[in-house]
PDB file of C-alpha atoms in Angstrom:
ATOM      1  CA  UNK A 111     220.913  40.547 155.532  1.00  0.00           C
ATOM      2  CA  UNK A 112     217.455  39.718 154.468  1.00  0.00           C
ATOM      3  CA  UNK A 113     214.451  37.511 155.733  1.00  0.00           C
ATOM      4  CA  UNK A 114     212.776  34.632 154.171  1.00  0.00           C
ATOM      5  CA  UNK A 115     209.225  33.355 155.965  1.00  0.00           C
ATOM      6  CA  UNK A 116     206.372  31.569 155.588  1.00  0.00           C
ATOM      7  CA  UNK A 117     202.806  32.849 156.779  1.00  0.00           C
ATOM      8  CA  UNK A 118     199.600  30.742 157.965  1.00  0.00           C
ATOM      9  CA  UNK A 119     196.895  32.555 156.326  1.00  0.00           C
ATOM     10  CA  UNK A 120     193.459  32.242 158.389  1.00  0.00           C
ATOM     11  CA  UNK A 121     192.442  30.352 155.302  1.00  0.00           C
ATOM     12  CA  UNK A 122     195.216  27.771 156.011  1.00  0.00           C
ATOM     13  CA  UNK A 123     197.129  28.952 152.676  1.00  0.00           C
ATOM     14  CA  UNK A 124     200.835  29.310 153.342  1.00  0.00           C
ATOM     15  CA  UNK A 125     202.336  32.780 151.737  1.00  0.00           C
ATOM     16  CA  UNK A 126     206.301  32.832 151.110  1.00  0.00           C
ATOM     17  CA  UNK A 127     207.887  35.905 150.788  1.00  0.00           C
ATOM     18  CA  UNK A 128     211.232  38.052 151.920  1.00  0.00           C
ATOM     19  CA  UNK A 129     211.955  41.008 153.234  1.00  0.00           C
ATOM     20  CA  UNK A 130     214.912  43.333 154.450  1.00  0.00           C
ATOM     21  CA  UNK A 131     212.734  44.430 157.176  1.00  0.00           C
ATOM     22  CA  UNK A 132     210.945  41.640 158.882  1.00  0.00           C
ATOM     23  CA  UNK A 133     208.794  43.454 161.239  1.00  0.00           C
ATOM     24  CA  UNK A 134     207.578  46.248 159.236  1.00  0.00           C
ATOM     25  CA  UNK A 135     206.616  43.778 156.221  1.00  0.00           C
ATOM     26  CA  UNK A 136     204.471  41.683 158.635  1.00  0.00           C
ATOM     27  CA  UNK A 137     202.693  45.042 159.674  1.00  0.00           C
ATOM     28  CA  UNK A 138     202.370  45.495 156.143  1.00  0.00           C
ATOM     29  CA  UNK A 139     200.931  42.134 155.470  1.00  0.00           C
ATOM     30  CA  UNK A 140     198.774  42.440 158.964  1.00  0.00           C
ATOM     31  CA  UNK A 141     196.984  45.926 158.108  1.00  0.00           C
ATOM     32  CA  UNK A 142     198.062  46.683 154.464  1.00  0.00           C
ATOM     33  CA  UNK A 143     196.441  46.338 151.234  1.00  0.00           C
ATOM     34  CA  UNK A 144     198.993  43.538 150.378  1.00  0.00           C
ATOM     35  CA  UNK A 145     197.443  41.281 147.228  1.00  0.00           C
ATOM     36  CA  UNK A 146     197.459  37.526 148.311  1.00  0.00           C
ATOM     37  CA  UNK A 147     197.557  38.092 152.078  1.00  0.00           C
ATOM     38  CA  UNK A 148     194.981  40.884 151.988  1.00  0.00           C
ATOM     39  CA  UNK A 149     191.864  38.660 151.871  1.00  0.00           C
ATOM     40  CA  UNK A 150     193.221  36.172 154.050  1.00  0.00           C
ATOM     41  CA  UNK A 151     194.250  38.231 157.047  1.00  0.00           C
ATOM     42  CA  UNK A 152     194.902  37.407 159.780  1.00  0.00           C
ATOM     43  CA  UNK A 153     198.249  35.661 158.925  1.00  0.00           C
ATOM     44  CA  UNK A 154     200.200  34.520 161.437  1.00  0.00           C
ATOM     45  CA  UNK A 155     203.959  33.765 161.090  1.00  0.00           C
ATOM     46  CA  UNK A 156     205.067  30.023 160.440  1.00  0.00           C
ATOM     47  CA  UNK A 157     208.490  30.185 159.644  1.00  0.00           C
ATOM     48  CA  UNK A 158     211.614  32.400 158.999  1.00  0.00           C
ATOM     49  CA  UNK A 159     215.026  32.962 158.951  1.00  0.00           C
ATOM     50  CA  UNK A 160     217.683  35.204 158.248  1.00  0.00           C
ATOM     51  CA  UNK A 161     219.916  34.934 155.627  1.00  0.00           C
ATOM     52  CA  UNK A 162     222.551  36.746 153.044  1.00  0.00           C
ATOM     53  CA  UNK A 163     219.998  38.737 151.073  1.00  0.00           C
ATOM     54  CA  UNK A 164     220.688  36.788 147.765  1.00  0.00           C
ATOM     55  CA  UNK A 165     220.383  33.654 149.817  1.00  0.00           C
ATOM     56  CA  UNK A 166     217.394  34.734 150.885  1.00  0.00           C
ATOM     57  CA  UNK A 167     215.231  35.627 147.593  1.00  0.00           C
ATOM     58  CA  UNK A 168     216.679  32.226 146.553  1.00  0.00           C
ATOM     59  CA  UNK A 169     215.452  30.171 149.323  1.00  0.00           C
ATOM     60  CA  UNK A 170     211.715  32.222 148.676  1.00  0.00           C
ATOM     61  CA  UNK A 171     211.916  31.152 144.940  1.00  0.00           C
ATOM     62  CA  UNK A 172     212.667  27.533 146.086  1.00  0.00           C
ATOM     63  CA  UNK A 173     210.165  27.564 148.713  1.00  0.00           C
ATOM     64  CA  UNK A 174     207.343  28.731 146.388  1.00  0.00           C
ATOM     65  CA  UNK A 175     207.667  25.543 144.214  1.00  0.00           C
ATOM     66  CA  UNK A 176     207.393  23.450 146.997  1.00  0.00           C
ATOM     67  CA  UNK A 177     204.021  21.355 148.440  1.00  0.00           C
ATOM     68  CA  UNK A 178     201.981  22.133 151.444  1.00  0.00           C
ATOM     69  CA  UNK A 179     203.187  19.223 152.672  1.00  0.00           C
ATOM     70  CA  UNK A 180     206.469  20.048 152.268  1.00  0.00           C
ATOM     71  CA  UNK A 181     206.305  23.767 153.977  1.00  0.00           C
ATOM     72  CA  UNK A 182     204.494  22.515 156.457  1.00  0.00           C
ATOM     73  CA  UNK A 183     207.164  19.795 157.271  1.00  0.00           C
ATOM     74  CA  UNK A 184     209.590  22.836 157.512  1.00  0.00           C
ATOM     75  CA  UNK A 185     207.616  24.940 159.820  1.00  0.00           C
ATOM     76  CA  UNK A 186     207.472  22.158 162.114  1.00  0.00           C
ATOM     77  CA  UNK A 187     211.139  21.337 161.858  1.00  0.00           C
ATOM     78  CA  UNK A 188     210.803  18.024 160.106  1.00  0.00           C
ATOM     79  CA  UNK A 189     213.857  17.708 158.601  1.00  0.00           C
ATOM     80  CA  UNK A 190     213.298  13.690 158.121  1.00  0.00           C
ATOM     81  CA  UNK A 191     210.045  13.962 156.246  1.00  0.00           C
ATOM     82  CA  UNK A 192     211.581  17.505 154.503  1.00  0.00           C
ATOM     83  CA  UNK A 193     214.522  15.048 152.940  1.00  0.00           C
ATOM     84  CA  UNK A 194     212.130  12.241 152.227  1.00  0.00           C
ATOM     85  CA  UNK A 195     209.326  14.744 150.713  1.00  0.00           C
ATOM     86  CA  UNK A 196     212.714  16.165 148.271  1.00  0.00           C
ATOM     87  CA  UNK A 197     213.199  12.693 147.232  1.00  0.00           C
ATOM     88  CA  UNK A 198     211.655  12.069 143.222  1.00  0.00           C
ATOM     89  CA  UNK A 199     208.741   9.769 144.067  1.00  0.00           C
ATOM     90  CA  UNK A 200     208.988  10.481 147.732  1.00  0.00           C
ATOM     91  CA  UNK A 201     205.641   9.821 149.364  1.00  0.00           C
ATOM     92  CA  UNK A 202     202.392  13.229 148.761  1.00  0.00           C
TER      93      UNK A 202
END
């Protein structure tokens, strides 16, 4: 099993990512030298869930294509405005 998560970055960036390990890799993005997250600390997490791990790494490609809007609809559950937002031509 594997995780798949969003972070708020104090910046109000979103990071997606996955891990094996959920808790140690949010220490590591907390205190660690960790490239996008480092000068954005502190992050804070959004979203996750746990899933096969090749389910997972999927879902993290698929979520890094998506808009703000449209992570941000999933962190607060949206599913409505997360199926409109998938539509082609569905509103920005």
């Amino acid at each position: 099993m594997a995780w798949v998560y969003l972070l708020e970055c104090a910046d109000g960036t979103y990071y997606v990512g996955s891990a094996r390990d959920l808790e140690q890799r949010l220490e590591q993005h907390s205190i660690g030298n960790i490239g996008f997250t480092h000068r954005r600390r502190p992050v804070k997490l959004a979203w996750c869930a746990e899933l096969d791990i090749a389910d997972a790494y999927a879902i993290e490609r698929r979520i890094h294509g998506w808009s703000r809007r449209k992570k941000a609809a999933l962190i607060a559950g949206d599913i409505d405005l997360l199926k409109t937002l998938a539509k082609r031509g569905g509103p920005s």
